[in-house]
Short mmCIF file of N, CA and C in Angstrom, two decimals:
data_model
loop_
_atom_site.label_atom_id
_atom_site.label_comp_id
_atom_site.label_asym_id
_atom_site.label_seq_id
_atom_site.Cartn_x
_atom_site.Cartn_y
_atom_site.Cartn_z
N UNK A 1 0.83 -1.19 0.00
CA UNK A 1 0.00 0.00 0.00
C UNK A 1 0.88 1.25 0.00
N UNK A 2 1.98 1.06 0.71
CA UNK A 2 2.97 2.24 0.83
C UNK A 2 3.28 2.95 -0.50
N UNK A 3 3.45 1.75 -1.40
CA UNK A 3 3.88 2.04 -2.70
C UNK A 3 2.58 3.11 -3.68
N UNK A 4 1.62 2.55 -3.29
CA UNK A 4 0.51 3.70 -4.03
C UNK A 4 0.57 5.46 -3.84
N UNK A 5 1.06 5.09 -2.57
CA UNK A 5 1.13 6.71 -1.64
C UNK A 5 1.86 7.80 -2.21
N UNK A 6 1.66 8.86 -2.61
CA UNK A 6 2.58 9.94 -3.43
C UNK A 6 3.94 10.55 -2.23
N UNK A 7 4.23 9.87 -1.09
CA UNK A 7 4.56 10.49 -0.06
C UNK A 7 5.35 9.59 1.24
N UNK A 8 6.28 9.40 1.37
CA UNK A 8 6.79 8.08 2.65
C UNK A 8 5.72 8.40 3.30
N UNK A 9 5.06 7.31 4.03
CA UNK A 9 4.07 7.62 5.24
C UNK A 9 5.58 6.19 6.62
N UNK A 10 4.89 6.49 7.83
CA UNK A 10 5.15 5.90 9.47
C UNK A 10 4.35 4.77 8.40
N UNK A 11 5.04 3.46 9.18
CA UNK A 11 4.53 2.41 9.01
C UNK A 11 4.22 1.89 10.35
N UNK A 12 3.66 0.94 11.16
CA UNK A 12 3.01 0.32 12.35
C UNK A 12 2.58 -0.31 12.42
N UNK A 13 3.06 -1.54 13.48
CA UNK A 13 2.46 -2.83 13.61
C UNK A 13 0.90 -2.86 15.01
N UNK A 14 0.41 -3.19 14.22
CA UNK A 14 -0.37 -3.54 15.56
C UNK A 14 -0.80 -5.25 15.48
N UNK A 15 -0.84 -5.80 16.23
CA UNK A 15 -1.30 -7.23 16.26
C UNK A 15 -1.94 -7.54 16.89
N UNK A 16 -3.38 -8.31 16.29
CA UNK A 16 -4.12 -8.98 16.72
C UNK A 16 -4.91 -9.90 16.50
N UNK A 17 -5.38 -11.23 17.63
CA UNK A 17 -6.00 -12.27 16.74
C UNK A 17 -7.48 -12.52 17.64
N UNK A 18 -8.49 -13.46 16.78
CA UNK A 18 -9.64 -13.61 18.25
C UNK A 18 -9.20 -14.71 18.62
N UNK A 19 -9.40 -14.68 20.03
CA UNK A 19 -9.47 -16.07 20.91
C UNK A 19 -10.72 -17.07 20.39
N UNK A 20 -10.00 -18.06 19.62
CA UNK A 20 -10.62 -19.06 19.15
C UNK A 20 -12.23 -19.23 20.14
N UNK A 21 -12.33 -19.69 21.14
CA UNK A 21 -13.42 -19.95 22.43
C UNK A 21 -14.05 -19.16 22.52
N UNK A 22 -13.68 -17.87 23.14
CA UNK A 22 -14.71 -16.96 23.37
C UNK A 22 -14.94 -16.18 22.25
N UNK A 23 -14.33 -15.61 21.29
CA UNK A 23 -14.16 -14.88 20.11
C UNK A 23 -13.86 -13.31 20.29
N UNK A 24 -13.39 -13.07 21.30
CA UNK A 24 -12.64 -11.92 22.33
C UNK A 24 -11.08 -11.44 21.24
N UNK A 25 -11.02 -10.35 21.22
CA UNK A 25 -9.88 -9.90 20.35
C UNK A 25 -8.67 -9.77 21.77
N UNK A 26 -7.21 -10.50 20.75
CA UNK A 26 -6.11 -10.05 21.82
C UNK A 26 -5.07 -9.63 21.13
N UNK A 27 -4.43 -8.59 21.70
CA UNK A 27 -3.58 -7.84 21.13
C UNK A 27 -2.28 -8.38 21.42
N UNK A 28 -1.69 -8.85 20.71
CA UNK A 28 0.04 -9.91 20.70
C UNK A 28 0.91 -8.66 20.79
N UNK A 29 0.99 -7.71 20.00
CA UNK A 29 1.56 -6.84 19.47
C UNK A 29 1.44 -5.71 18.78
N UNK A 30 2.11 -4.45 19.92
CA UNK A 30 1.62 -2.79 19.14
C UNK A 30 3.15 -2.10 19.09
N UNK A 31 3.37 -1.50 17.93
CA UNK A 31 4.75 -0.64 17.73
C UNK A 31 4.17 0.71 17.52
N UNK A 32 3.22 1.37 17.51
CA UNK A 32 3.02 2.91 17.96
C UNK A 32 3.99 3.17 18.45
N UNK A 33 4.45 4.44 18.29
CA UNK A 33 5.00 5.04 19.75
C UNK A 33 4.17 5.35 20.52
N UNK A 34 5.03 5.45 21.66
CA UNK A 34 4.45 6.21 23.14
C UNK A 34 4.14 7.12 23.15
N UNK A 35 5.57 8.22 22.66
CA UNK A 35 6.44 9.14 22.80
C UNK A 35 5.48 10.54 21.99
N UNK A 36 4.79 9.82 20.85
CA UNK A 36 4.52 10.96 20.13
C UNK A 36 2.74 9.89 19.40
N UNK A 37 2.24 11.21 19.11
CA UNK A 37 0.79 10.74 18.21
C UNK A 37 1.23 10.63 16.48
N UNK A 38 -0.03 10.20 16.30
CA UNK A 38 0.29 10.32 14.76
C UNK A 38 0.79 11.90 13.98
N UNK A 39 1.20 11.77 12.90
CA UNK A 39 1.53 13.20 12.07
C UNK A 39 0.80 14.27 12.04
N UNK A 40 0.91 15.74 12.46
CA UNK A 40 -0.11 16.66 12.19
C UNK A 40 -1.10 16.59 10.85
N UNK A 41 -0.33 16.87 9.70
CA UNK A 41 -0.82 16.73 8.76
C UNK A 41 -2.87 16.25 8.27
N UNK A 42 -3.06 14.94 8.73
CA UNK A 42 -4.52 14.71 8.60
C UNK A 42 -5.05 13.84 9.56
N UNK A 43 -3.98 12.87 10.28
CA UNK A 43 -4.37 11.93 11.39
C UNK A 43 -4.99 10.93 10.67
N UNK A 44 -4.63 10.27 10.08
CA UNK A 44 -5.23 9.26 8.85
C UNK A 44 -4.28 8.11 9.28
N UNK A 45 -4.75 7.14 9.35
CA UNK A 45 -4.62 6.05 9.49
C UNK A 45 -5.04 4.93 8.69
N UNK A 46 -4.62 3.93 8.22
CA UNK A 46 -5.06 2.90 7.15
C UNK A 46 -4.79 1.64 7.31
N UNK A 47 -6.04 0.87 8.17
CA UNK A 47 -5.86 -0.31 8.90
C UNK A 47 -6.52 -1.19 7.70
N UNK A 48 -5.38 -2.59 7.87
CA UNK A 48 -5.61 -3.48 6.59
C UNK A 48 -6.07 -4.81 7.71
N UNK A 49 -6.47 -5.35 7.49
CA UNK A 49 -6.78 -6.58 7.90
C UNK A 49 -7.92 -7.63 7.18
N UNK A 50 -6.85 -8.77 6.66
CA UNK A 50 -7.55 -9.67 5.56
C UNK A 50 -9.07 -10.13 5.46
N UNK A 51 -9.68 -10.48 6.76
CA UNK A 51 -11.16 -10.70 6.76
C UNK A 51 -11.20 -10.48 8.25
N UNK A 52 -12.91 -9.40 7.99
CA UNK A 52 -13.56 -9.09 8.81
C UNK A 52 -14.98 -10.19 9.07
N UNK A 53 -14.44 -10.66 10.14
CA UNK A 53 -15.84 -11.99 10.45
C UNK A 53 -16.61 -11.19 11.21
N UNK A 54 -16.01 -11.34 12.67
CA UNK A 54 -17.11 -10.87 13.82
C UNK A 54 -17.52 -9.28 13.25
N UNK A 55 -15.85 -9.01 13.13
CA UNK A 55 -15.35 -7.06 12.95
C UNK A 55 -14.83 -6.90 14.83
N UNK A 56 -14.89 -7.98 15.78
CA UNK A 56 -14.28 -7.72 16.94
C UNK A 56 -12.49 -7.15 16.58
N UNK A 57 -11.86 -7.77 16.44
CA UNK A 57 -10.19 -7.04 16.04
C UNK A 57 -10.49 -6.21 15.43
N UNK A 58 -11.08 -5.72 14.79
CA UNK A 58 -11.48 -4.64 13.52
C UNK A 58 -12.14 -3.18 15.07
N UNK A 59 -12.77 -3.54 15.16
CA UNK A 59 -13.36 -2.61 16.12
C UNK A 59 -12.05 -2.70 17.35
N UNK A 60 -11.33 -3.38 17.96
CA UNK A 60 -10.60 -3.15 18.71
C UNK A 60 -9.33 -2.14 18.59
N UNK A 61 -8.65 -2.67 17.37
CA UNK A 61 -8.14 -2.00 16.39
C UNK A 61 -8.42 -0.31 16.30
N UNK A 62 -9.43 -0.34 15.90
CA UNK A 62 -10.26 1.02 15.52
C UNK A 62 -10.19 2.12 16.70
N UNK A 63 -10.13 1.49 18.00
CA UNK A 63 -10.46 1.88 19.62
C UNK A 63 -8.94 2.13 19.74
N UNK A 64 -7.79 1.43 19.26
CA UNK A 64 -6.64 1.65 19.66
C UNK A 64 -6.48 2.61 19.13
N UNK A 65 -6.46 2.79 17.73
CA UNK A 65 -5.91 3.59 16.76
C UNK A 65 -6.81 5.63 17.68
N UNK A 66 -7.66 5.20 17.86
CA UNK A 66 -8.45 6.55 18.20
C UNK A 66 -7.76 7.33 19.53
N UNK A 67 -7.77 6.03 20.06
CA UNK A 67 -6.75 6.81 21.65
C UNK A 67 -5.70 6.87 21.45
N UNK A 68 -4.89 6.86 20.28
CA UNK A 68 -3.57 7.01 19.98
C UNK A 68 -3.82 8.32 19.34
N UNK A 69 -4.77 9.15 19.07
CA UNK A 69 -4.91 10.25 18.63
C UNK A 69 -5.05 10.54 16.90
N UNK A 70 -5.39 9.43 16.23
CA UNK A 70 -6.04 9.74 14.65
C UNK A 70 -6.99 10.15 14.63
N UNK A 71 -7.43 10.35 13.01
CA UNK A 71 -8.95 11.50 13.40
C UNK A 71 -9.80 10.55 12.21
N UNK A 72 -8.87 10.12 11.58
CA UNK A 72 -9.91 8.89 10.18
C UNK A 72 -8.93 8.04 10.42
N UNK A 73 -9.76 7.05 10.03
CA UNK A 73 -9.34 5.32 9.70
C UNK A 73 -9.97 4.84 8.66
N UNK A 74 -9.43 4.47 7.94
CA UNK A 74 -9.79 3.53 6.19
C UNK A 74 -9.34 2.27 6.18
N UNK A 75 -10.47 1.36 6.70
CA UNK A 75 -10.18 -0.52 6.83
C UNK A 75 -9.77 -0.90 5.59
N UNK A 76 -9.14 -1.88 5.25
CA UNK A 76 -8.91 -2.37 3.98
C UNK A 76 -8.92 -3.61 4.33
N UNK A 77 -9.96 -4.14 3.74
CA UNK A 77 -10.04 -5.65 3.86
C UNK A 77 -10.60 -6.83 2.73
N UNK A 78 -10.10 -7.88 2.79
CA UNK A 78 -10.53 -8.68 0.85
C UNK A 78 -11.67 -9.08 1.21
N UNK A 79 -11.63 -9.61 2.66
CA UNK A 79 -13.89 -10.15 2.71
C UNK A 79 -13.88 -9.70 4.28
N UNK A 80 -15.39 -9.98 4.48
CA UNK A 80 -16.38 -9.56 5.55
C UNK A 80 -17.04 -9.89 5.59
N UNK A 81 -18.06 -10.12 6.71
CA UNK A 81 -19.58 -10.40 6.86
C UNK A 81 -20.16 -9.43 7.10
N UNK A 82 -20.98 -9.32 6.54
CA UNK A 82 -21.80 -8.32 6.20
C UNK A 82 -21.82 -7.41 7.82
N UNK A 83 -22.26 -8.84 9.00
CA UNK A 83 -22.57 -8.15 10.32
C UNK A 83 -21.19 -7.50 11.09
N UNK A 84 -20.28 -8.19 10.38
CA UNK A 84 -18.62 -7.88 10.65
C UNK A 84 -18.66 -6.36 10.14
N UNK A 85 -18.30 -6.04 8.77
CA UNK A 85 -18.10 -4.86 8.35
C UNK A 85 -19.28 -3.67 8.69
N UNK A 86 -20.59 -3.85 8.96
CA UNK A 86 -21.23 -3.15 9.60
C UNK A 86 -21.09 -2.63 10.91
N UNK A 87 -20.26 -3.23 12.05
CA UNK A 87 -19.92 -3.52 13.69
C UNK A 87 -19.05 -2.79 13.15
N UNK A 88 -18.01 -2.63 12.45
CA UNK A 88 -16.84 -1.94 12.23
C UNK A 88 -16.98 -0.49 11.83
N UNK A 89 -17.84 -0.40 10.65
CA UNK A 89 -17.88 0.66 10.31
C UNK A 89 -18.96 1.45 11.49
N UNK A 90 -19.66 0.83 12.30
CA UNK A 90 -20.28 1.95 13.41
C UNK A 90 -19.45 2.30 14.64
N UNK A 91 -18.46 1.85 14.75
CA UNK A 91 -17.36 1.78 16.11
C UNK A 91 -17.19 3.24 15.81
N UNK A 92 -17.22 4.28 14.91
CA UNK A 92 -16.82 5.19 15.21
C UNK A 92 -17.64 5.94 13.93
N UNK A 93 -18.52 6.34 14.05
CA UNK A 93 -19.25 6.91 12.70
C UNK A 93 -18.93 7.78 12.58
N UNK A 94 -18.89 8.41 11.16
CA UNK A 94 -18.00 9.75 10.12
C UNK A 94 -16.99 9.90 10.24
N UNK A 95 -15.89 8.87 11.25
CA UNK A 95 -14.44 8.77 11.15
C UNK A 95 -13.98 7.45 10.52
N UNK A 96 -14.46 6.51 10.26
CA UNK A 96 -13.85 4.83 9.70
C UNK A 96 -14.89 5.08 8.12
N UNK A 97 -13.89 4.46 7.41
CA UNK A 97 -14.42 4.15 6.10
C UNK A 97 -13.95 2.60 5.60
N UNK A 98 -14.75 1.95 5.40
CA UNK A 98 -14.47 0.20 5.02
C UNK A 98 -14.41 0.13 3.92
N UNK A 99 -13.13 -0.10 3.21
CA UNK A 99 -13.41 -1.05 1.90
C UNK A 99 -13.42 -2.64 2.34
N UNK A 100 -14.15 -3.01 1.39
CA UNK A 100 -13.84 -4.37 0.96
C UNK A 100 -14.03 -5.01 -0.39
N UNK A 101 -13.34 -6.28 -0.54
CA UNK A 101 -13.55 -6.73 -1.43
C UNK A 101 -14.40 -7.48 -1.93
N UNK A 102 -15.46 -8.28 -1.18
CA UNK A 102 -16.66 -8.80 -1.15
C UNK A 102 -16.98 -8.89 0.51
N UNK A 103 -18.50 -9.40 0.13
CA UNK A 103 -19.10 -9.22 1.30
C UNK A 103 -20.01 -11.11 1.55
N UNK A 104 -19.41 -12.24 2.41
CA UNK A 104 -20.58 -12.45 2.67
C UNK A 104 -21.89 -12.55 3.81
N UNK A 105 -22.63 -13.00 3.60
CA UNK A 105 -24.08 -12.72 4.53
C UNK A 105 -23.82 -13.35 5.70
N UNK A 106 -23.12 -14.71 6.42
CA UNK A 106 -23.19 -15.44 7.42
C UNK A 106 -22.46 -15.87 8.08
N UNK A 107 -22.21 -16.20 9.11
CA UNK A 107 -20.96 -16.48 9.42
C UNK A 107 -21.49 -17.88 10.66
N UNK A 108 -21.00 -18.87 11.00
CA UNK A 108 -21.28 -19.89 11.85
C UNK A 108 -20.97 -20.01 12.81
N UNK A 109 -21.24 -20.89 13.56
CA UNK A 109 -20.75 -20.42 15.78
C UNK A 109 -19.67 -20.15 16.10
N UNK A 110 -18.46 -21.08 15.07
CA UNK A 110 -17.25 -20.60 15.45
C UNK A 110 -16.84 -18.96 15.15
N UNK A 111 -17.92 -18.15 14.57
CA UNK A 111 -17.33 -17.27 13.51
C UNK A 111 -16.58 -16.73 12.71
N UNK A 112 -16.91 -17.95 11.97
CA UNK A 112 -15.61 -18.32 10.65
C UNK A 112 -17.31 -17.57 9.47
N UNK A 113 -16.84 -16.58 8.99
CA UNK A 113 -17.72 -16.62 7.31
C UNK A 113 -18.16 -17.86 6.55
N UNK A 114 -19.32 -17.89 5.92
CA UNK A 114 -19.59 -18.74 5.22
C UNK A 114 -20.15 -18.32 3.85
N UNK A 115 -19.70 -18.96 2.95
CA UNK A 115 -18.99 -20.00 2.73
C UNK A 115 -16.93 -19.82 3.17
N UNK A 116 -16.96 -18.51 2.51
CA UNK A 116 -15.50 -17.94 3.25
C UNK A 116 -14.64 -18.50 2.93
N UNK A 117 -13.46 -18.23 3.47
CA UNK A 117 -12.13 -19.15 2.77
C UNK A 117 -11.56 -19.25 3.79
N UNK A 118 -11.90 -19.83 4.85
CA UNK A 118 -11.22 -20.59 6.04
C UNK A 118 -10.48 -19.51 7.00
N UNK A 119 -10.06 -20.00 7.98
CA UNK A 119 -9.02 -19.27 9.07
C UNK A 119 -7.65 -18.38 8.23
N UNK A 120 -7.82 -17.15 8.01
CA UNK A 120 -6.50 -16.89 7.15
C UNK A 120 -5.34 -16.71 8.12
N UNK A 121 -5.70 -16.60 9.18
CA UNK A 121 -3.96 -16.96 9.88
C UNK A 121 -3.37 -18.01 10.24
N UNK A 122 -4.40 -19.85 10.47
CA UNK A 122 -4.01 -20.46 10.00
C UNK A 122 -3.18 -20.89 8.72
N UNK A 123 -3.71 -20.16 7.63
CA UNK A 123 -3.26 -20.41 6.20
C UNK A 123 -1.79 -19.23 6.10
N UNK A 124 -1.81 -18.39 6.92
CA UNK A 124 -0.51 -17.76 6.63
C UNK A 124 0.19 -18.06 7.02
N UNK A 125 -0.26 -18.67 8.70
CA UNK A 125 1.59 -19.23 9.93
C UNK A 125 1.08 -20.86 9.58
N UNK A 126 0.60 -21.64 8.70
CA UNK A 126 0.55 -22.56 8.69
C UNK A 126 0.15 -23.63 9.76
N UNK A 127 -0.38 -22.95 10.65
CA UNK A 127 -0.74 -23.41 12.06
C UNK A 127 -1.73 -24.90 11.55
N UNK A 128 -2.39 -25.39 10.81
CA UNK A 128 -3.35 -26.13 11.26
C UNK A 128 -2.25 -27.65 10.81
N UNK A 129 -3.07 -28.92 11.26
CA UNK A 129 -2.12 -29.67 11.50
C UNK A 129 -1.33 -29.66 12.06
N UNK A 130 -0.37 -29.20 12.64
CA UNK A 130 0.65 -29.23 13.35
C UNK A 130 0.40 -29.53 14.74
#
């Protein structure tokens, strides 16, 4: 995404996954600084995260990013559930804007999307089986 940008932007990790059981978002890992807020300039922020199921990390996310002092947030995400990307985009109305790349309607107890394309952080750290 950096590469689209007419401009170096701060790059930042934040990490987070849901607790499989309860479906509770936990944060592994944040590289914000402390020290300082985001850039004067617009306070724009541009949170990517591959699929929005519940939208719990998505909305947690959203809560971090705000008390860190941004003023917009623009989700970027390839799918969602419908009830996911809706939960997300109200966490903070006329400041979050959601893209996505499709949308579907349901998601099942575990809240995995359906039909969906499975656990994607399984499929990235290769976690299943093992």
């Amino acid at each position: 995404i950096s590469l689209l940008l007419p401009f170096p932007v701060p790059i930042h990790h934040l990490g987070l996954f849901r607790e499989p059981t309860t479906l509770q978002p936990v944060e592994y890992y944040n590289n914000l600084p402390y020290h300082s807020s985001p850039p004067a300039d617009d306070h724009l922020a541009i949170l990517v995260d591959p699929i929005i199921a519940t939208g719990g990390t998505a909305v947690a996310a959203i809560q971090t990013l705000r008390e860190w002092g941004v003023s917009r947030i623009i989700l970027l995400a390839v799918l969602g559930s419908a009830d996911g990307v809706k939960r997300a985009a109200a966490e903070w109305e006329g400041s979050v804007e959601v893209w996505v790349g499709g949308v579907d309607n349901m998601l099942d107890v575990k809240g995995m999307i359906c039909p969906g394309v499975g656990d994607v952080g399984d499929r990235l750290f290769l976690t299943k089986g093992k």
